Amino acid sequence: MRLAPTDEQTALAERLRELGATALGGDLEERERSRTLQPGDWQRCADAGVFALPVPKEYGGLGLDPLTCALALEGLGRGCRDNGLLIAAGAHLWAVELPLLLFGTEEQKRRHLPALVDGSSIGAHAITEAGSGSDALSLSAVARREGDHYVLNGGKRFITNAPVAGLFIVYATVNPELGFTGVTAFLVDRDTPGLTVESGFEKTGLRTAPWGEIVLRECRVPVANRLGAEKQGSRILATAMAWERSLILAPLLGTMQRQIDECTRYARSREQFGSIIGRFPSVSHSVVGMQIRLEAARLLTYRAAWDLGRGDTGSVFPEAAQLETSESAVQTFLDAVQLYGGLGYTTATDAERNLRDALGTRISSGTSDMQRKVMADKLGLTVRARHTADGRHTP
Ligand SMILES: Cc1cc2nc3c(=O)[nH]c(=O)nc-3n(C[C@H](O)[C@H](O)[C@H](O)COP(=O)(O)OP(=O)(O)OC[C@H]3O[C@@H](n4cnc5c(N)ncnc54)[C@H](O)[C@@H]3O)c2cc1C
């Protein structure tokens, strides 16, 4: 088993780290206040191949395997301070490009993927509604078939990239009585009459990742824009979530490493009681804990990516990676705030913003409770027990 990246993987990660450190995240503090994504940054990511990573060459991509994508994005996160940009890019890559690639028709892929890759179109994935969050497939948005169109009605909320997206993957049911089996996915262009985007709630963190609410009122979508088969939505969502949970937080591994490096520098330079604070075991052990958590999250992410590359659809590692990375990030940034003392409670370091940003990652792509629930389901722990004739319980 080889745990070291290849020279090519190292070079790609380093190139994206450099991009992140030198060309992305400008005006971050100002854009945090105005809650805006920097369009120039999006384009610079596209030009550097970020949105091309997993997409095959015939659609303008680089066709890289999931593990290489994870390493590349970790490098990007190591350099880039704008976590909102990174999460917006992740939603675009894993919840839009990937399902389009895996379930789209040839015509749909040729129509949308090149523009998603070259940065001229941004993707958004819309499933969450006011009444259905963790239980996403209990949604109420309806798709009524009328000849060669579906007519969509409903509302979606918390949709990352909605204010800037050109393409939405919208989930709706073709028959509310069918429950999750009626859910179907649609590719909806932004300029489709009947689709409007509203601003919605203000976020605690990840403020530079724009999000919003979608209202669908008699929104007519051609049958040719259905993604996958009718009633295949639950499978498409499960597949998209496996990719998203494996890879959307890969940049956060890089962010954590940068935070640890900064904390280490600070602990070696700040003096109290005639000593650098790093000599106090409570401080040094706090940094050691950060590094151990990061290594665990990193290995789980690599394993999830590896399983994706092997086509292992039953793997529990996508959820394990999402859970461990998001929970580790929150604890690490909380510890970083403490390590900086009074400074940590100001905006002078990145720790408080990183903490606010990381809190969102324990909810997006499913809450931590849901990661545990899906893992329990995959491990066969939640199968209903049946009673045999002689009174025994069987799975
Ligand atoms: C930063 C961010 C970005 C997002 N981007 C998108 C996006 O692009 N597209 C999109 O469609 N959605 C998006 N969402 C929405 C996100 O997917 C939902 O917020 C999430 O799935 C939780 O749903 P909810 O908010 O309705 O909470 P609820 O489902 O109401 O959960 C409330 C609480 O109950 C707990 N809970 C619920 N069910 C169970 C259970 N069975 N067992 C144990 N505990 C349970 C939850 O863990 C949580 O603590 C985003 C959210 C965030 C924070």
CSV table of C-alpha atoms and ligand atoms in Angstrom, one decimal:
chain,number,residue,atom,x,y,z
A,1,MET,CA,0.0,0.0,0.0
A,2,ARG,CA,1.5,3.3,-1.1
A,3,LEU,CA,0.6,6.3,1.1
A,4,ALA,CA,2.8,8.9,-0.6
A,5,PRO,CA,1.5,11.1,-3.4
A,6,THR,CA,3.1,10.8,-6.8
A,7,ASP,CA,5.3,13.6,-8.1
A,8,GLU,CA,2.5,14.7,-10.4
A,9,GLN,CA,0.0,14.8,-7.6
A,10,THR,CA,2.4,16.8,-5.4
A,11,ALA,CA,3.1,19.3,-8.3
A,12,LEU,CA,-0.7,19.8,-8.9
A,13,ALA,CA,-1.4,20.3,-5.2
A,14,GLU,CA,1.5,22.8,-5.0
A,15,ARG,CA,0.3,24.7,-8.1
A,16,LEU,CA,-3.1,25.1,-6.6
A,17,ARG,CA,-1.7,26.0,-3.2
A,18,GLU,CA,0.3,28.8,-4.9
A,19,LEU,CA,-2.8,29.9,-6.8
A,20,GLY,CA,-4.8,30.0,-3.5
A,21,ALA,CA,-2.1,31.9,-1.7
A,22,THR,CA,-1.3,34.5,-4.3
A,23,ALA,CA,-4.4,35.0,-6.5
A,24,LEU,CA,-7.5,34.1,-4.5
A,25,GLY,CA,-9.3,35.6,-1.5
A,26,GLY,CA,-8.6,39.2,-2.1
A,27,ASP,CA,-10.8,41.7,-0.2
A,28,LEU,CA,-11.9,38.8,1.9
A,29,GLU,CA,-12.8,40.9,5.0
A,30,GLU,CA,-14.8,43.4,2.9
A,31,ARG,CA,-16.6,40.6,0.9
A,32,GLU,CA,-17.4,38.8,4.2
A,33,ARG,CA,-19.3,42.0,5.1
A,34,SER,CA,-21.0,42.3,1.7
A,35,ARG,CA,-21.4,38.6,1.4
A,36,THR,CA,-20.1,38.3,-2.1
A,37,LEU,CA,-18.2,35.8,-4.1
A,38,GLN,CA,-15.4,37.4,-6.2
A,39,PRO,CA,-16.2,36.6,-9.9
A,40,GLY,CA,-12.5,37.1,-10.8
A,41,ASP,CA,-11.6,34.4,-8.2
A,42,TRP,CA,-14.1,32.0,-9.8
A,43,GLN,CA,-12.6,32.5,-13.2
A,44,ARG,CA,-9.0,32.1,-11.9
A,45,CYS,CA,-10.1,28.8,-10.4
A,46,ALA,CA,-11.5,27.8,-13.7
A,47,ASP,CA,-8.4,28.9,-15.6
A,48,ALA,CA,-6.3,26.8,-13.2
A,49,GLY,CA,-8.3,23.7,-13.9
A,50,VAL,CA,-10.1,23.4,-10.6
A,51,PHE,CA,-13.6,22.8,-12.2
A,52,ALA,CA,-11.9,20.5,-14.7
A,53,LEU,CA,-10.4,18.1,-12.2
A,54,PRO,CA,-12.9,15.1,-12.4
A,55,VAL,CA,-14.4,15.9,-15.8
A,56,PRO,CA,-13.2,13.7,-18.7
A,57,LYS,CA,-11.1,15.4,-21.4
A,58,GLU,CA,-13.9,15.1,-24.1
A,59,TYR,CA,-15.9,17.6,-22.1
A,60,GLY,CA,-13.0,20.0,-21.5
A,61,GLY,CA,-11.8,18.4,-18.2
A,62,LEU,CA,-8.6,16.8,-16.9
A,63,GLY,CA,-10.2,13.4,-16.1
A,64,LEU,CA,-8.4,12.9,-12.8
A,65,ASP,CA,-9.2,10.2,-10.3
A,66,PRO,CA,-10.9,11.1,-7.0
A,67,LEU,CA,-7.8,10.7,-4.9
A,68,THR,CA,-5.9,13.1,-7.1
A,69,CYS,CA,-8.8,15.5,-6.9
A,70,ALA,CA,-8.7,15.3,-3.1
A,71,LEU,CA,-5.0,16.0,-3.0
A,72,ALA,CA,-5.3,18.9,-5.5
A,73,LEU,CA,-8.2,20.5,-3.5
A,74,GLU,CA,-6.3,20.0,-0.2
A,75,GLY,CA,-3.5,22.0,-1.8
A,76,LEU,CA,-5.9,24.7,-2.9
A,77,GLY,CA,-7.3,25.0,0.7
A,78,ARG,CA,-3.8,25.2,2.1
A,79,GLY,CA,-3.2,28.4,0.1
A,80,CYS,CA,-6.7,29.9,-0.1
A,81,ARG,CA,-8.2,31.8,2.9
A,82,ASP,CA,-11.6,32.1,1.3
A,83,ASN,CA,-13.5,29.1,2.7
A,84,GLY,CA,-16.8,30.4,1.1
A,85,LEU,CA,-15.2,30.2,-2.4
A,86,LEU,CA,-14.0,26.7,-1.6
A,87,ILE,CA,-17.4,25.4,-0.5
A,88,ALA,CA,-19.1,27.1,-3.5
A,89,ALA,CA,-16.6,25.4,-5.8
A,90,GLY,CA,-17.2,22.1,-4.1
A,91,ALA,CA,-21.0,22.3,-4.5
A,92,HIS,CA,-20.5,23.1,-8.2
A,93,LEU,CA,-18.0,20.2,-8.7
A,94,TRP,CA,-19.6,17.4,-6.7
A,95,ALA,CA,-23.3,18.1,-6.6
A,96,VAL,CA,-23.7,19.4,-10.1
A,97,GLU,CA,-20.8,18.4,-12.5
A,98,LEU,CA,-20.6,14.9,-11.1
A,99,PRO,CA,-24.3,13.8,-11.2
A,100,LEU,CA,-24.5,15.4,-14.7
A,101,LEU,CA,-21.5,13.4,-15.7
A,102,LEU,CA,-22.8,10.1,-14.2
A,103,PHE,CA,-26.5,10.4,-15.1
A,104,GLY,CA,-26.7,12.9,-18.0
A,105,THR,CA,-27.4,12.1,-21.6
A,106,GLU,CA,-24.6,12.7,-24.1
A,107,GLU,CA,-26.5,15.8,-25.3
A,108,GLN,CA,-26.9,17.2,-21.7
A,109,LYS,CA,-23.2,16.6,-21.0
A,110,ARG,CA,-22.0,18.3,-24.2
A,111,ARG,CA,-24.4,21.2,-23.5
A,112,HIS,CA,-23.5,21.9,-19.9
A,113,LEU,CA,-20.1,20.5,-18.9
A,114,PRO,CA,-17.8,22.6,-21.0
A,115,ALA,CA,-19.3,25.8,-19.6
A,116,LEU,CA,-19.2,24.5,-16.0
A,117,VAL,CA,-15.6,23.6,-16.5
A,118,ASP,CA,-14.5,26.9,-18.1
A,119,GLY,CA,-16.2,29.0,-15.5
A,120,SER,CA,-18.8,30.6,-17.7
A,121,SER,CA,-21.6,28.8,-15.9
A,122,ILE,CA,-22.0,28.1,-12.2
A,123,GLY,CA,-23.9,25.1,-10.9
A,124,ALA,CA,-26.3,24.9,-7.9
A,125,HIS,CA,-27.9,21.8,-6.4
A,126,ALA,CA,-31.4,22.3,-5.0
A,127,ILE,CA,-33.1,19.7,-2.8
A,128,THR,CA,-33.6,21.3,0.7
A,129,GLU,CA,-37.0,22.8,1.4
A,130,ALA,CA,-38.6,24.5,4.4
A,131,GLY,CA,-40.3,21.2,5.4
A,132,SER,CA,-37.6,18.7,4.3
A,133,GLY,CA,-33.9,19.0,5.3
A,134,SER,CA,-32.3,15.9,6.8
A,135,ASP,CA,-35.3,14.0,5.4
A,136,ALA,CA,-34.5,15.5,2.0
A,137,LEU,CA,-36.5,12.9,0.0
A,138,SER,CA,-39.7,13.8,1.7
A,139,LEU,CA,-39.8,17.0,-0.4
A,140,SER,CA,-43.0,18.7,-1.6
A,141,ALA,CA,-41.8,20.3,-4.9
A,142,VAL,CA,-43.9,18.7,-7.6
A,143,ALA,CA,-43.2,18.0,-11.3
A,144,ARG,CA,-46.4,17.6,-13.3
A,145,ARG,CA,-46.0,16.0,-16.7
A,146,GLU,CA,-47.7,17.9,-19.6
A,147,GLY,CA,-46.8,16.5,-23.0
A,148,ASP,CA,-43.1,17.1,-23.7
A,149,HIS,CA,-42.6,19.2,-20.6
A,150,TYR,CA,-42.7,18.9,-16.8
A,151,VAL,CA,-44.2,21.8,-14.9
A,152,LEU,CA,-42.4,22.4,-11.6
A,153,ASN,CA,-43.9,24.0,-8.5
A,154,GLY,CA,-42.4,24.4,-5.1
A,155,GLY,CA,-39.7,26.2,-3.1
A,156,LYS,CA,-36.1,25.4,-2.1
A,157,ARG,CA,-33.9,27.0,0.5
A,158,PHE,CA,-30.3,27.2,1.6
A,159,ILE,CA,-29.1,26.7,-2.0
A,160,THR,CA,-25.4,27.4,-2.3
A,161,ASN,CA,-24.6,29.4,-5.5
A,162,ALA,CA,-28.3,30.1,-6.2
A,163,PRO,CA,-27.8,33.9,-6.7
A,164,VAL,CA,-25.0,33.4,-9.2
A,165,ALA,CA,-25.9,30.0,-10.8
A,166,GLY,CA,-26.6,29.5,-14.5
A,167,LEU,CA,-27.7,25.9,-14.0
A,168,PHE,CA,-29.7,24.2,-11.2
A,169,ILE,CA,-30.2,20.6,-10.5
A,170,VAL,CA,-33.7,20.6,-9.0
A,171,TYR,CA,-35.3,17.6,-7.2
A,172,ALA,CA,-39.1,17.3,-7.3
A,173,THR,CA,-41.6,14.5,-7.1
A,174,VAL,CA,-43.6,13.3,-10.1
A,175,ASN,CA,-46.1,11.8,-7.6
A,176,PRO,CA,-46.3,12.9,-3.9
A,177,GLU,CA,-48.0,9.6,-3.0
A,178,LEU,CA,-44.9,7.6,-4.0
A,179,GLY,CA,-42.8,9.1,-1.2
A,180,PHE,CA,-39.0,9.0,-2.0
A,181,THR,CA,-39.5,6.7,-5.0
A,182,GLY,CA,-41.2,9.5,-6.9
A,183,VAL,CA,-38.3,11.9,-6.6
A,184,THR,CA,-36.9,13.0,-10.0
A,185,ALA,CA,-34.0,15.3,-10.9
A,186,PHE,CA,-34.2,18.1,-13.5
A,187,LEU,CA,-31.6,20.4,-15.1
A,188,VAL,CA,-33.1,23.8,-15.0
A,189,ASP,CA,-31.5,26.8,-16.7
A,190,ARG,CA,-31.5,30.0,-14.8
A,191,ASP,CA,-33.5,31.9,-17.4
A,192,THR,CA,-36.4,29.4,-17.4
A,193,PRO,CA,-39.6,31.3,-16.9
A,194,GLY,CA,-41.1,30.5,-13.5
A,195,LEU,CA,-37.8,30.1,-11.7
A,196,THR,CA,-36.9,33.0,-9.4
A,197,VAL,CA,-34.1,33.3,-6.8
A,198,GLU,CA,-34.7,35.2,-3.5
A,199,SER,CA,-32.1,36.2,-1.0
A,200,GLY,CA,-33.2,34.3,2.1
A,201,PHE,CA,-31.4,34.0,5.4
A,202,GLU,CA,-28.0,35.6,6.2
A,203,LYS,CA,-25.4,33.0,7.1
A,204,THR,CA,-23.2,32.8,10.3
A,205,GLY,CA,-20.2,31.8,8.3
A,206,LEU,CA,-19.1,30.8,4.7
A,207,ARG,CA,-20.5,34.3,3.9
A,208,THR,CA,-18.6,34.6,0.6
A,209,ALA,CA,-20.4,31.5,-0.7
A,210,PRO,CA,-23.6,33.0,-2.0
A,211,TRP,CA,-26.8,31.2,-1.2
A,212,GLY,CA,-30.5,31.8,-1.6
A,213,GLU,CA,-34.0,30.4,-2.0
A,214,ILE,CA,-35.6,29.2,-5.2
A,215,VAL,CA,-39.2,29.6,-6.1
A,216,LEU,CA,-40.7,27.5,-8.8
A,217,ARG,CA,-44.1,28.7,-10.1
A,218,GLU,CA,-45.4,26.8,-13.2
A,219,CYS,CA,-41.8,26.5,-14.3
A,220,ARG,CA,-41.9,24.5,-17.6
A,221,VAL,CA,-38.9,22.3,-18.1
A,222,PRO,CA,-38.6,20.2,-21.3
A,223,VAL,CA,-38.6,16.4,-20.8
A,224,ALA,CA,-35.1,16.5,-22.5
A,225,ASN,CA,-33.9,18.3,-19.3
A,226,ARG,CA,-34.8,15.5,-17.0
A,227,LEU,CA,-31.6,14.2,-15.4
A,228,GLY,CA,-31.7,10.4,-15.4
A,229,ALA,CA,-34.9,8.4,-15.5
A,230,GLU,CA,-38.2,9.5,-14.0
A,231,LYS,CA,-38.1,8.4,-10.2
A,232,GLN,CA,-34.4,8.0,-10.3
A,233,GLY,CA,-33.8,11.1,-8.1
A,234,SER,CA,-33.1,9.2,-4.8
A,235,ARG,CA,-30.3,7.3,-6.6
A,236,ILE,CA,-28.9,10.4,-8.2
A,237,LEU,CA,-28.9,12.2,-4.8
A,238,ALA,CA,-27.2,9.2,-3.0
A,239,THR,CA,-24.5,9.2,-5.7
A,240,ALA,CA,-24.0,13.0,-5.6
A,241,MET,CA,-23.8,12.8,-1.8
A,242,ALA,CA,-21.2,10.1,-1.8
A,243,TRP,CA,-19.0,12.3,-4.0
A,244,GLU,CA,-19.8,15.5,-2.1
A,245,ARG,CA,-19.2,14.0,1.3
A,246,SER,CA,-15.9,12.4,0.2
A,247,LEU,CA,-14.5,15.5,-1.4
A,248,ILE,CA,-16.2,18.8,-0.6
A,249,LEU,CA,-14.2,19.2,2.6
A,250,ALA,CA,-10.8,18.2,1.1
A,251,PRO,CA,-9.9,21.9,0.9
A,252,LEU,CA,-10.7,22.2,4.7
A,253,LEU,CA,-7.8,19.8,5.3
A,254,GLY,CA,-5.5,22.4,3.8
A,255,THR,CA,-7.1,25.2,5.8
A,256,MET,CA,-6.6,23.2,9.0
A,257,GLN,CA,-3.0,22.6,8.2
A,258,ARG,CA,-2.5,26.3,7.6
A,259,GLN,CA,-4.2,27.1,10.9
A,260,ILE,CA,-2.0,24.6,12.8
A,261,ASP,CA,1.2,26.1,11.2
A,262,GLU,CA,0.0,29.6,12.2
A,263,CYS,CA,-0.8,28.4,15.8
A,264,THR,CA,2.6,26.8,16.0
A,265,ARG,CA,4.4,29.9,14.9
A,266,TYR,CA,2.4,32.0,17.4
A,267,ALA,CA,3.0,29.5,20.3
A,268,ARG,CA,6.8,29.7,19.6
A,269,SER,CA,6.9,33.5,19.6
A,270,ARG,CA,4.4,34.7,22.2
A,271,GLU,CA,5.9,35.0,25.6
A,272,GLN,CA,4.2,34.9,29.0
A,273,PHE,CA,5.8,34.3,32.5
A,274,GLY,CA,9.2,34.6,30.9
A,275,SER,CA,8.6,31.7,28.5
A,276,ILE,CA,7.2,31.1,25.0
A,277,ILE,CA,3.6,29.8,25.5
A,278,GLY,CA,4.5,26.7,23.4
A,279,ARG,CA,6.4,25.4,26.4
A,280,PHE,CA,3.3,25.2,28.5
A,281,PRO,CA,1.9,21.6,28.0
A,282,SER,CA,-1.7,22.8,27.8
A,283,VAL,CA,-0.8,24.9,24.7
A,284,SER,CA,1.6,22.4,23.0
A,285,HIS,CA,-0.8,19.5,23.7
A,286,SER,CA,-3.6,21.6,22.1
A,287,VAL,CA,-1.6,21.9,18.9
A,288,VAL,CA,-0.7,18.2,19.0
A,289,GLY,CA,-4.4,17.4,19.3
A,290,MET,CA,-5.1,19.6,16.2
A,291,GLN,CA,-2.5,17.7,14.2
A,292,ILE,CA,-3.8,14.2,15.2
A,293,ARG,CA,-7.4,15.2,14.3
A,294,LEU,CA,-6.2,16.5,11.0
A,295,GLU,CA,-4.3,13.3,10.2
A,296,ALA,CA,-7.4,11.2,11.0
A,297,ALA,CA,-9.6,13.4,8.8
A,298,ARG,CA,-7.0,13.4,6.0
A,299,LEU,CA,-6.7,9.6,6.0
A,300,LEU,CA,-10.5,9.2,6.0
A,301,THR,CA,-10.8,11.6,3.1
A,302,TYR,CA,-8.2,9.7,1.1
A,303,ARG,CA,-9.9,6.4,1.9
A,304,ALA,CA,-13.3,7.8,0.8
A,305,ALA,CA,-11.7,9.1,-2.4
A,306,TRP,CA,-10.0,5.8,-3.0
A,307,ASP,CA,-13.3,3.9,-2.6
A,308,LEU,CA,-15.0,6.3,-5.0
A,309,GLY,CA,-12.3,5.5,-7.6
A,310,ARG,CA,-12.9,1.8,-7.1
A,311,GLY,CA,-16.7,2.3,-7.6
A,312,ASP,CA,-17.4,1.0,-4.1
A,313,THR,CA,-21.0,2.3,-3.7
A,314,GLY,CA,-21.5,0.8,-0.2
A,315,SER,CA,-18.5,2.4,1.4
A,316,VAL,CA,-19.1,4.1,4.7
A,317,PHE,CA,-16.0,6.4,4.2
A,318,PRO,CA,-17.8,9.3,2.5
A,319,GLU,CA,-19.8,9.9,5.6
A,320,ALA,CA,-16.9,9.1,7.9
A,321,ALA,CA,-14.8,11.7,6.0
A,322,GLN,CA,-17.4,14.4,6.1
A,323,LEU,CA,-18.1,13.7,9.8
A,324,GLU,CA,-14.5,13.6,11.0
A,325,THR,CA,-13.3,16.5,8.8
A,326,SER,CA,-16.2,18.9,9.8
A,327,GLU,CA,-16.1,18.0,13.5
A,328,SER,CA,-12.3,18.1,13.6
A,329,ALA,CA,-12.3,21.5,11.9
A,330,VAL,CA,-14.7,23.0,14.5
A,331,GLN,CA,-12.6,21.7,17.4
A,332,THR,CA,-9.4,22.8,15.8
A,333,PHE,CA,-10.5,26.4,15.1
A,334,LEU,CA,-12.1,26.6,18.6
A,335,ASP,CA,-8.8,25.5,20.1
A,336,ALA,CA,-7.0,28.1,17.8
A,337,VAL,CA,-9.2,30.9,19.1
A,338,GLN,CA,-8.3,29.9,22.6
A,339,LEU,CA,-4.6,29.6,21.8
A,340,TYR,CA,-4.4,33.2,20.6
A,341,GLY,CA,-6.1,34.5,23.8
A,342,GLY,CA,-7.7,37.9,23.4
A,343,LEU,CA,-6.4,38.1,19.8
A,344,GLY,CA,-8.3,35.0,19.0
A,345,TYR,CA,-11.5,36.7,19.9
A,346,THR,CA,-10.9,39.4,17.3
A,347,THR,CA,-10.7,39.4,13.5
A,348,ALA,CA,-7.0,39.9,13.6
A,349,THR,CA,-6.4,36.2,13.1
A,350,ASP,CA,-8.3,33.9,10.7
A,351,ALA,CA,-9.3,31.6,13.6
A,352,GLU,CA,-12.7,33.2,14.4
A,353,ARG,CA,-13.7,33.3,10.7
A,354,ASN,CA,-12.5,29.7,10.2
A,355,LEU,CA,-14.6,28.6,13.2
A,356,ARG,CA,-17.7,30.3,11.9
A,357,ASP,CA,-17.1,28.7,8.5
A,358,ALA,CA,-16.5,25.3,9.9
A,359,LEU,CA,-19.7,25.3,11.8
A,360,GLY,CA,-21.6,25.3,8.5
A,361,THR,CA,-19.7,22.2,7.3
A,362,ARG,CA,-21.3,20.1,10.2
A,363,ILE,CA,-24.7,20.9,8.6
A,364,SER,CA,-24.2,21.1,4.8
A,365,SER,CA,-24.1,17.8,2.9
A,366,GLY,CA,-26.1,16.4,5.9
A,367,THR,CA,-25.7,17.1,9.6
A,368,SER,CA,-23.3,15.1,11.7
A,369,ASP,CA,-26.3,13.1,13.0
A,370,MET,CA,-27.2,12.2,9.5
A,371,GLN,CA,-23.6,11.1,8.6
A,372,ARG,CA,-23.9,8.7,11.6
A,373,LYS,CA,-27.3,7.6,10.6
A,374,VAL,CA,-26.3,6.8,7.0
A,375,MET,CA,-23.2,4.9,8.3
A,376,ALA,CA,-25.4,2.9,10.6
A,377,ASP,CA,-27.8,2.1,7.7
A,378,LYS,CA,-24.8,1.1,5.5
A,379,LEU,CA,-23.4,-1.1,8.3
A,380,GLY,CA,-26.8,-2.9,8.5
A,381,LEU,CA,-27.5,-1.7,12.0
A,382,THR,CA,-30.9,-0.2,11.3
A,383,VAL,CA,-32.6,-3.1,9.6
A,384,ARG,CA,-36.0,-3.7,11.3
A,385,ALA,CA,-36.0,-7.0,13.3
A,386,ARG,CA,-38.5,-9.6,12.2
A,387,HIS,CA,-40.1,-12.2,14.4
A,388,THR,CA,-39.9,-15.8,13.2
A,389,ALA,CA,-42.7,-18.3,14.0
A,390,ASP,CA,-40.8,-19.6,17.0
A,391,GLY,CA,-40.4,-16.0,18.4
A,392,ARG,CA,-36.8,-15.4,17.5
A,393,HIS,CA,-35.6,-12.0,16.2
A,394,THR,CA,-33.9,-12.0,12.8
A,395,PRO,CA,-32.6,-9.1,10.7
B,1,LIG,C1,-23.6,26.1,4.6
B,1,LIG,C2,-24.8,25.3,4.0
B,1,LIG,C3,-24.9,25.1,2.7
B,1,LIG,C4,-26.0,24.4,2.2
B,1,LIG,N1,-26.1,24.2,0.8
B,1,LIG,C5,-27.2,23.5,0.3
B,1,LIG,C6,-27.3,23.4,-1.1
B,1,LIG,O1,-26.5,23.8,-1.9
B,1,LIG,N2,-28.4,22.7,-1.6
B,1,LIG,C7,-29.4,22.2,-0.7
B,1,LIG,O2,-30.3,21.6,-1.2
B,1,LIG,N3,-29.2,22.3,0.6
B,1,LIG,C8,-28.2,23.0,1.2
B,1,LIG,N4,-28.0,23.2,2.5
B,1,LIG,C9,-29.1,22.7,3.4
B,1,LIG,C10,-28.6,21.5,4.2
B,1,LIG,O3,-28.5,20.3,3.4
B,1,LIG,C11,-29.6,21.3,5.4
B,1,LIG,O4,-29.6,22.4,6.2
B,1,LIG,C12,-29.4,20.0,6.2
B,1,LIG,O5,-29.6,18.8,5.4
B,1,LIG,C13,-30.2,20.0,7.5
B,1,LIG,O6,-31.5,20.2,7.2
B,1,LIG,P1,-32.4,21.2,8.1
B,1,LIG,O7,-31.6,22.5,8.0
B,1,LIG,O8,-33.8,21.3,7.6
B,1,LIG,O9,-32.3,20.7,9.5
B,1,LIG,P2,-33.3,19.5,10.2
B,1,LIG,O10,-33.3,18.4,9.2
B,1,LIG,O11,-34.5,20.1,10.6
B,1,LIG,O12,-32.5,19.1,11.4
B,1,LIG,C14,-32.6,19.7,12.7
B,1,LIG,C15,-31.8,18.9,13.7
B,1,LIG,O13,-32.4,17.6,13.9
B,1,LIG,C16,-31.4,16.6,13.7
B,1,LIG,N5,-32.0,15.4,13.0
B,1,LIG,C17,-32.9,15.4,12.0
B,1,LIG,N6,-33.2,14.1,11.7
B,1,LIG,C18,-32.5,13.3,12.5
B,1,LIG,C19,-32.4,11.9,12.7
B,1,LIG,N7,-33.1,11.1,11.9
B,1,LIG,N8,-31.6,11.5,13.7
B,1,LIG,C20,-30.9,12.3,14.5
B,1,LIG,N9,-31.0,13.7,14.4
B,1,LIG,C21,-31.8,14.2,13.4
B,1,LIG,C22,-30.4,17.2,12.8
B,1,LIG,O14,-29.1,16.6,12.9
B,1,LIG,C23,-30.4,18.7,13.3
B,1,LIG,O15,-29.5,18.7,14.5
B,1,LIG,C24,-27.0,23.9,3.1
B,1,LIG,C25,-26.8,24.1,4.4
B,1,LIG,C26,-25.8,24.8,4.9
B,1,LIG,C27,-25.7,25.1,6.4
